[in-house]
Tab-separated table of C-alpha atoms in Angstrom:
chain	number	residue	atom	x	y	z
R	286	MET	CA	100.548	-1.612	-31.754
R	287	ASP	CA	98.613	1.235	-30.177
R	288	ARG	CA	95.709	0.651	-27.827
R	289	ARG	CA	93.127	1.496	-30.494
R	290	SER	CA	94.547	-1.088	-32.874
R	291	PHE	CA	94.760	-3.593	-30.080
R	292	LEU	CA	91.105	-3.097	-29.252
R	293	ARG	CA	90.077	-3.723	-32.850
R	294	THR	CA	92.011	-6.989	-33.065
R	295	SER	CA	91.513	-8.349	-29.553
R	296	THR	CA	89.068	-11.155	-28.852
R	297	VAL	CA	85.772	-9.786	-27.580
R	298	GLY	CA	83.451	-12.726	-28.124
R	299	GLY	CA	80.790	-13.100	-25.477
R	300	ALA	CA	79.643	-16.180	-23.651
R	301	ALA	CA	77.396	-17.207	-26.528
R	302	ALA	CA	80.409	-17.473	-28.823
R	303	ALA	CA	82.263	-19.423	-26.153
R	304	ALA	CA	79.382	-21.869	-25.964
R	305	SER	CA	79.770	-22.766	-29.643
R	306	THR	CA	83.539	-23.249	-29.649
R	307	THR	CA	85.038	-26.581	-30.715
R	308	LEU	CA	88.181	-26.167	-28.637
R	309	ALA	CA	89.071	-28.734	-26.009
R	310	ALA	CA	87.467	-28.414	-22.607
R	311	PRO	CA	89.404	-26.160	-20.238
R	312	LEU	CA	91.654	-27.439	-17.496
R	313	TYR	CA	89.051	-26.947	-14.752
R	314	ALA	CA	86.069	-28.448	-16.575
R	315	GLN	CA	85.726	-31.294	-14.060
R	316	GLY	CA	85.053	-31.035	-10.348
R	317	ASN	CA	83.748	-28.291	-8.090
R	318	ARG	CA	85.414	-24.906	-7.670
R	319	THR	CA	85.051	-22.016	-5.267
R	320	LEU	CA	85.571	-18.570	-6.794
R	321	THR	CA	86.182	-15.527	-4.620
R	322	MET	CA	84.062	-12.454	-5.375
R	323	VAL	CA	85.176	-9.195	-3.771
R	324	THR	CA	82.695	-6.325	-3.609
R	325	SER	CA	82.785	-2.580	-3.007
R	326	VAL	CA	80.084	-2.397	-0.326
R	327	PRO	CA	79.354	-4.122	2.989
R	328	ASP	CA	76.962	-7.045	3.210
R	329	GLY	CA	73.305	-6.129	3.120
R	330	PHE	CA	73.554	-2.756	1.377
R	331	ALA	CA	70.233	-2.308	-0.403
R	332	ILE	CA	70.266	-2.499	-4.206
R	333	PHE	CA	74.077	-2.586	-4.583
R	334	ASP	CA	74.751	-5.697	-2.508
R	335	ASP	CA	71.392	-7.157	-3.536
R	336	ALA	CA	72.760	-7.459	-7.079
R	337	ALA	CA	76.043	-9.017	-5.951
R	338	GLN	CA	74.287	-11.530	-3.713
R	339	LEU	CA	71.752	-12.488	-6.354
R	340	ALA	CA	74.497	-13.097	-8.926
R	341	ALA	CA	76.504	-15.208	-6.475
R	342	ASP	CA	73.466	-17.243	-5.434
R	343	ARG	CA	72.212	-17.839	-8.983
R	344	ILE	CA	75.583	-18.894	-10.402
R	345	THR	CA	76.138	-21.255	-7.478
R	346	ALA	CA	72.652	-22.770	-7.710
R	347	LEU	CA	72.443	-23.091	-11.497
R	348	THR	CA	75.825	-24.830	-11.738
R	349	ASP	CA	74.694	-27.261	-9.025
R	350	GLY	CA	77.705	-26.257	-6.950
R	351	GLN	CA	80.285	-26.790	-9.695
R	352	LEU	CA	80.967	-23.079	-9.247
R	353	THR	CA	80.489	-21.775	-5.714
R	354	ILE	CA	80.788	-18.007	-5.493
R	355	GLN	CA	82.204	-16.901	-2.141
R	356	LYS	CA	81.214	-13.243	-1.713
R	357	MET	CA	83.643	-11.166	0.339
R	358	PRO	CA	82.333	-7.664	1.151
R	359	ALA	CA	84.400	-4.487	1.165
R	360	GLY	CA	87.197	-4.642	3.710
R	361	SER	CA	87.160	-8.398	4.284
R	362	LEU	CA	89.875	-9.196	1.739
R	363	VAL	CA	90.561	-5.863	0.032
R	364	GLY	CA	89.192	-2.356	0.338
R	365	ALA	CA	86.149	-1.087	-1.544
R	366	PHE	CA	88.194	0.645	-4.235
R	367	GLU	CA	90.866	-2.085	-4.457
R	368	VAL	CA	88.695	-4.780	-6.010
R	369	PHE	CA	89.682	-3.923	-9.598
R	370	ASP	CA	93.406	-4.410	-8.969
R	371	ALA	CA	92.770	-7.521	-6.881
R	372	VAL	CA	90.942	-9.274	-9.726
R	373	SER	CA	93.144	-7.927	-12.502
R	374	SER	CA	96.212	-9.316	-10.726
R	375	GLY	CA	94.622	-12.627	-9.742
R	376	GLN	CA	94.428	-11.998	-6.006
R	377	ALA	CA	90.663	-12.576	-6.314
R	378	ASP	CA	88.613	-14.206	-9.051
R	379	ILE	CA	85.655	-11.798	-9.521
R	380	TYR	CA	84.634	-8.333	-8.434
R	381	HIS	CA	81.210	-6.741	-8.194
R	382	SER	CA	81.392	-2.965	-8.194
R	383	ALA	CA	80.666	0.209	-10.130
R	384	ASP	CA	83.282	0.698	-12.832
R	385	TYR	CA	83.354	4.490	-12.506
R	386	TYR	CA	85.323	3.944	-9.305
R	387	PHE	CA	88.235	3.053	-11.588
R	388	LEU	CA	88.638	6.111	-13.774
R	389	ASN	CA	92.291	6.218	-12.741
R	390	GLN	CA	92.683	3.020	-14.765
R	391	HIS	CA	90.938	4.523	-17.788
R	392	PRO	CA	88.409	7.368	-18.074
R	393	ALA	CA	86.216	5.330	-20.439
R	394	PHE	CA	85.146	3.078	-17.561
R	395	ALA	CA	82.730	5.902	-16.726
R	396	PHE	CA	80.464	4.806	-19.586
R	397	PHE	CA	79.906	1.429	-17.959
R	398	THR	CA	78.421	2.932	-14.815
R	399	SER	CA	77.005	6.324	-15.772
R	400	VAL	CA	78.008	9.692	-17.182
R	401	PRO	CA	76.354	13.088	-16.603
R	402	PHE	CA	73.327	13.640	-18.844
R	403	GLY	CA	73.771	10.131	-20.206
R	404	MET	CA	71.598	7.043	-20.437
R	405	THR	CA	68.770	5.793	-18.273
R	406	GLY	CA	68.849	2.167	-17.206
R	407	GLN	CA	66.713	1.060	-20.153
R	408	GLU	CA	68.708	3.116	-22.643
R	409	PHE	CA	71.916	1.551	-21.342
R	410	ALA	CA	70.483	-1.937	-21.839
R	411	ASN	CA	69.586	-1.011	-25.423
R	412	TRP	CA	73.190	-0.002	-26.104
R	413	TYR	CA	74.889	-2.711	-24.081
R	414	TYR	CA	72.985	-5.703	-25.443
R	415	HIS	CA	72.006	-4.526	-28.942
R	416	ARG	CA	74.329	-1.721	-30.086
R	417	GLY	CA	77.802	-2.980	-29.177
R	418	GLY	CA	78.169	-1.706	-25.621
R	419	HIS	CA	79.131	-5.072	-24.134
R	420	GLU	CA	81.799	-5.563	-26.773
R	421	HIS	CA	83.245	-2.153	-25.959
R	422	HIS	CA	83.192	-3.040	-22.255
R	423	ASN	CA	85.160	-6.220	-22.818
R	424	ASN	CA	87.599	-4.568	-25.231
R	425	LEU	CA	88.450	-2.073	-22.510
R	426	ALA	CA	88.436	-4.656	-19.717
R	427	SER	CA	90.738	-6.972	-21.685
R	428	LEU	CA	93.542	-4.410	-21.353
R	429	PHE	CA	93.483	-5.209	-17.633
R	430	ASN	CA	93.049	-8.997	-17.871
R	431	LEU	CA	89.325	-8.792	-17.093
R	432	ARG	CA	86.084	-10.107	-18.597
R	433	SER	CA	83.161	-7.879	-17.669
R	434	PHE	CA	79.362	-8.054	-17.539
R	435	ALA	CA	76.729	-5.501	-16.579
R	436	CYS	CA	75.182	-6.953	-13.417
R	437	GLY	CA	72.669	-4.618	-11.795
R	438	CYS	CA	71.302	-1.131	-12.309
R	439	THR	CA	70.294	1.383	-9.644
R	440	ALA	CA	68.192	3.508	-12.052
R	441	MET	CA	68.091	7.314	-11.747
R	442	GLN	CA	70.119	8.544	-8.780
R	443	PRO	CA	68.912	11.643	-6.912
R	444	GLY	CA	70.914	14.827	-6.541
R	445	GLY	CA	71.532	13.852	-2.947
R	446	TRP	CA	71.382	14.964	0.665
R	447	PHE	CA	72.488	18.494	1.578
R	448	ASN	CA	72.822	20.344	4.859
R	449	THR	CA	71.913	23.612	3.129
R	450	GLU	CA	69.726	24.593	0.177
R	451	ILE	CA	71.282	25.095	-3.256
R	452	ASN	CA	69.667	28.224	-4.707
R	453	SER	CA	72.306	29.082	-7.297
R	454	ALA	CA	75.496	27.673	-8.783
R	455	GLU	CA	77.464	29.916	-6.424
R	456	ASP	CA	76.207	27.809	-3.514
R	457	LEU	CA	78.338	24.929	-4.772
R	458	GLN	CA	81.554	26.846	-4.102
R	459	GLY	CA	83.510	25.105	-1.346
R	460	LEU	CA	80.766	22.543	-0.711
R	461	ARG	CA	82.280	19.328	0.620
R	462	PHE	CA	80.271	16.718	-1.245
R	463	ARG	CA	80.559	12.973	-1.808
R	464	MET	CA	80.160	12.126	-5.494
R	465	PRO	CA	82.314	9.686	-7.518
R	466	GLY	CA	82.806	9.298	-11.262
R	467	GLN	CA	82.489	11.953	-13.929
R	468	GLY	CA	79.715	13.585	-11.915
R	469	GLY	CA	82.238	14.299	-9.199
R	470	GLN	CA	84.616	15.782	-11.766
R	471	VAL	CA	81.830	18.049	-12.997
R	472	LEU	CA	80.917	19.137	-9.490
R	473	GLY	CA	84.566	19.877	-8.780
R	474	ARG	CA	84.695	22.050	-11.890
R	475	LEU	CA	81.957	24.161	-10.279
R	476	GLY	CA	83.976	24.794	-7.133
R	477	ALA	CA	82.873	21.982	-4.841
R	478	SER	CA	85.360	20.002	-2.770
R	479	VAL	CA	84.512	16.530	-4.049
R	480	GLN	CA	85.039	13.479	-1.863
R	481	ASN	CA	85.137	9.943	-3.293
R	482	ILE	CA	84.104	8.038	-0.173
R	483	PRO	CA	83.163	4.323	-0.238
R	484	GLY	CA	79.515	3.566	0.403
R	485	GLY	CA	80.193	1.989	3.765
R	486	GLU	CA	81.765	5.192	5.057
R	487	ILE	CA	79.277	7.813	3.845
R	488	TYR	CA	76.982	7.910	6.876
R	489	GLN	CA	79.847	8.480	9.292
R	490	ALA	CA	81.342	11.205	7.099
R	491	LEU	CA	77.985	12.976	6.827
R	492	SER	CA	77.017	12.669	10.485
R	493	SER	CA	80.444	13.779	11.710
R	494	GLY	CA	80.453	16.915	9.543
R	495	GLN	CA	83.389	15.687	7.457
R	496	ILE	CA	81.220	16.405	4.399
R	497	ASP	CA	78.317	18.794	3.763
R	498	GLY	CA	76.329	16.405	1.610
R	499	ALA	CA	76.334	13.153	-0.296
R	500	GLU	CA	74.586	11.255	-3.042
R	501	TRP	CA	74.046	7.515	-2.908
R	502	ILE	CA	71.489	5.446	-4.817
R	503	GLY	CA	67.874	6.471	-4.284
R	504	PRO	CA	65.140	6.669	-1.636
R	505	TYR	CA	64.992	2.934	-0.862
R	506	ALA	CA	68.743	2.476	-0.439
R	507	ASP	CA	69.239	5.925	1.112
R	508	GLU	CA	66.556	5.264	3.728
R	509	ARG	CA	68.356	2.083	4.719
R	510	MET	CA	71.571	4.101	5.054
R	511	GLY	CA	69.868	6.453	7.518
R	512	PHE	CA	70.802	9.751	5.885
R	513	GLN	CA	67.452	11.206	7.006
R	514	GLU	CA	68.789	11.046	10.547
R	515	VAL	CA	71.433	13.621	9.636
R	516	THR	CA	69.700	16.067	7.272
R	517	ASN	CA	66.208	16.523	5.872
R	518	LEU	CA	67.050	18.242	2.555
R	519	TYR	CA	66.824	15.776	-0.327
R	520	TYR	CA	67.314	16.786	-3.977
R	521	THR	CA	65.389	14.130	-5.864
R	522	SER	CA	66.690	14.631	-9.408
R	523	GLY	CA	70.357	14.595	-10.284
R	524	PHE	CA	72.435	15.274	-13.371
R	525	HIS	CA	75.216	12.852	-12.602
R	526	GLU	CA	73.830	9.290	-12.798
R	527	PRO	CA	70.608	8.867	-14.784
R	528	GLY	CA	70.965	5.078	-14.845
R	529	SER	CA	73.884	3.730	-12.830
R	530	VAL	CA	75.112	0.276	-13.810
R	531	LEU	CA	76.908	-2.269	-11.645
R	532	THR	CA	79.534	-4.630	-13.051
R	533	LEU	CA	80.600	-8.222	-12.465
R	534	SER	CA	84.160	-8.714	-13.711
R	535	PHE	CA	86.126	-11.959	-13.828
R	536	ASN	CA	89.860	-12.309	-13.972
R	537	ASN	CA	90.102	-13.206	-17.655
R	538	ASP	CA	92.280	-16.273	-17.049
R	539	VAL	CA	89.686	-17.577	-14.602
R	540	PHE	CA	86.858	-16.904	-17.044
R	541	GLU	CA	88.687	-18.671	-19.874
R	542	SER	CA	89.130	-21.712	-17.615
R	543	LEU	CA	85.347	-22.137	-17.307
R	544	THR	CA	83.467	-24.523	-19.562
R	545	PRO	CA	81.547	-22.962	-22.459
R	546	GLN	CA	78.304	-23.803	-20.669
R	547	GLN	CA	79.478	-22.053	-17.495
R	548	GLN	CA	80.507	-18.998	-19.492
R	549	LEU	CA	77.090	-18.870	-21.133
R	550	LEU	CA	75.442	-19.249	-17.726
R	551	VAL	CA	77.392	-16.252	-16.366
R	552	ASP	CA	76.205	-14.157	-19.293
R	553	THR	CA	72.600	-15.295	-18.763
R	554	VAL	CA	72.633	-14.725	-14.997
R	555	THR	CA	74.110	-11.243	-15.244
R	556	ARG	CA	71.443	-10.213	-17.769
R	557	ALA	CA	68.760	-11.454	-15.375
R	558	VAL	CA	70.332	-9.653	-12.422
R	559	TYR	CA	70.441	-6.422	-14.415
R	560	ALA	CA	66.696	-6.575	-15.078
R	561	ASP	CA	65.814	-7.717	-11.552
R	562	ASN	CA	67.919	-5.049	-9.856
R	563	LEU	CA	66.562	-2.251	-12.034
R	564	SER	CA	62.970	-3.253	-11.329
R	565	LEU	CA	63.683	-3.687	-7.599
R	566	THR	CA	64.908	-0.122	-7.151
R	567	LEU	CA	62.087	1.328	-9.254
R	568	ALA	CA	59.506	-0.718	-7.362
R	569	GLU	CA	60.759	0.368	-3.937
R	570	ASN	CA	61.732	4.018	-4.433
R	571	GLY	CA	58.235	5.523	-4.461
R	572	ALA	CA	57.121	3.958	-1.201
R	573	ALA	CA	60.467	4.729	0.430
R	574	LEU	CA	60.248	8.390	-0.571
R	575	ALA	CA	56.757	8.592	0.922
R	576	ARG	CA	58.086	7.215	4.210
R	577	LEU	CA	60.947	9.692	4.193
R	578	GLN	CA	58.561	12.592	3.605
R	579	GLU	CA	56.305	11.406	6.421
R	580	ALA	CA	59.387	11.446	8.657
R	581	GLY	CA	60.035	15.111	7.789
R	582	VAL	CA	62.329	14.923	4.779
R	583	GLN	CA	61.826	17.877	2.406
R	584	THR	CA	62.314	17.255	-1.306
R	585	ARG	CA	63.957	19.897	-3.456
R	586	GLU	CA	64.842	20.461	-7.108
R	587	PHE	CA	67.870	22.317	-8.408
R	588	PRO	CA	67.040	25.675	-10.052
R	589	ASP	CA	67.574	26.105	-13.782
R	590	ASP	CA	70.834	28.012	-13.469
R	591	VAL	CA	72.327	25.126	-11.496
R	592	TRP	CA	71.209	22.656	-14.164
R	593	ASN	CA	72.746	24.919	-16.812
R	594	ALA	CA	76.009	25.033	-14.892
R	595	PHE	CA	75.999	21.246	-14.570
R	596	GLY	CA	75.460	20.929	-18.315
R	597	ALA	CA	78.239	23.312	-19.301
R	598	ALA	CA	80.764	21.699	-16.950
R	599	ALA	CA	79.761	18.198	-18.071
R	600	ALA	CA	80.420	19.122	-21.701
R	601	GLU	CA	83.872	20.445	-20.751
R	602	VAL	CA	84.820	17.272	-18.873
R	603	ARG	CA	83.625	15.072	-21.722
R	604	GLU	CA	85.485	17.071	-24.363
R	605	GLU	CA	88.730	16.963	-22.393
R	606	ASN	CA	88.680	13.157	-22.546
R	607	MET	CA	87.994	12.956	-26.278
R	608	GLY	CA	91.700	13.101	-27.074
R	609	ASP	CA	91.983	9.508	-25.881
R	610	PRO	CA	91.098	7.277	-28.864
R	611	ILE	CA	89.532	4.538	-26.743
R	612	TYR	CA	87.353	7.035	-24.897
R	613	ALA	CA	86.378	8.742	-28.130
R	614	GLU	CA	85.387	5.479	-29.828
R	615	ILE	CA	83.231	4.373	-26.897
R	616	ALA	CA	81.686	7.838	-26.552
R	617	GLU	CA	80.695	7.838	-30.222
R	618	SER	CA	78.995	4.477	-29.842
R	619	TYR	CA	77.346	5.407	-26.530
R	620	PHE	CA	75.895	8.744	-27.595
R	621	GLY	CA	74.912	7.409	-31.008
R	622	SER	CA	72.806	4.725	-29.350
R	623	LEU	CA	71.418	7.254	-26.868
R	624	ALA	CA	70.241	9.479	-29.719
R	625	GLU	CA	68.436	6.536	-31.342
R	626	SER	CA	66.722	5.499	-28.113
R	627	ALA	CA	65.793	9.020	-27.084
R	628	SER	CA	64.265	9.914	-30.450
R	629	TRP	CA	61.717	7.114	-30.142
R	630	PHE	CA	61.109	7.584	-26.417
R	631	ASP	CA	60.276	11.260	-26.893
R	632	LEU	CA	57.698	10.443	-29.560
R	633	ALA	CA	56.198	7.426	-27.838
R	634	ASP	CA	56.701	6.843	-24.102
R	635	GLY	CA	57.545	10.434	-23.260
R	636	ASN	CA	54.462	11.864	-24.920
R	637	TYR	CA	52.277	9.117	-23.480
R	638	MET	CA	53.518	9.720	-19.926
R	639	ASP	CA	52.907	13.476	-20.218
R	640	GLN	CA	49.361	12.807	-21.419
R	641	ARG	CA	48.763	10.108	-18.802
R	642	ASN	CA	49.836	12.420	-16.006
R	643	ARG	CA	47.581	15.172	-17.349
R	644	VAL	CA	44.539	12.912	-17.710
R	645	ASN	CA	44.974	11.212	-14.351
R	646	ALA	CA	45.492	14.546	-12.606
R	647	GLY	CA	42.263	15.883	-14.120
């Protein structure tokens, strides 16, 4: 059976389906359990770790301690980029990370964090919860003995921090820049030397001159990282991650051992964390950017020819992956949902926001 056929016949039912099952209670239904959650960032990292901590706290509290989530930050049990293998193999029970760190496992994991010129955080939620995205996520995850849930969203991520201005696409040649995921592949296609550095190591790499620039999450999280201490050039709009999603993934055997009620609770908590995390970053970014500007940070926008270069390279990278049937199936679903969402947004919210900005400015 090929992977495409396997995906169509594999079990993808969510927690709601689990809650209605008539099967016998799982082995671990009674008693308290401690589950180990490994993460890809250090403790206290704004937005990213906020989502992991909130999920751990809510699951622990709402199960009245029947499930205690022990969060272990990057480096305490495994490295930042080793969490996927640790949970897939059973070394740990859960990971909280960004799935585009694991494109070496399958390129389609990009869709469950962000792809260039893809979905905003709200558009992703539309697809994930109402147009089959979560089912696609679990079909893919099941190939690696995982059960996955969107669990946080960092919203639009800026173009990043640079030690020199980008005035044309030629300025990207040889630029040593930290950017993971498909965005990094696109940037590499344009001549940059792309570095996939864990979040906890970015500041040191930037301040030491190991890299010429880096993107992270947004003004609130970036301010906490201290990048403004190294450079004052901040490109506030990026092509690479218009709505970056974070993931909570269980070892599938562990998830199946939970009671139906506990499975449903995990689904409910992760949905709440997604909404809370998205609103947290959007609430904090404006004030954080104002503080950065007061401290001397200069905001910049990429010129049109750079945007055009990003777009052309992104299309090439996407097309090169379409030969994989799993990738192609998920891409069709993802971009189909995006087209639906965008068509209404342009007519409604988009037009309203343009008019609101015009009226309020006048």
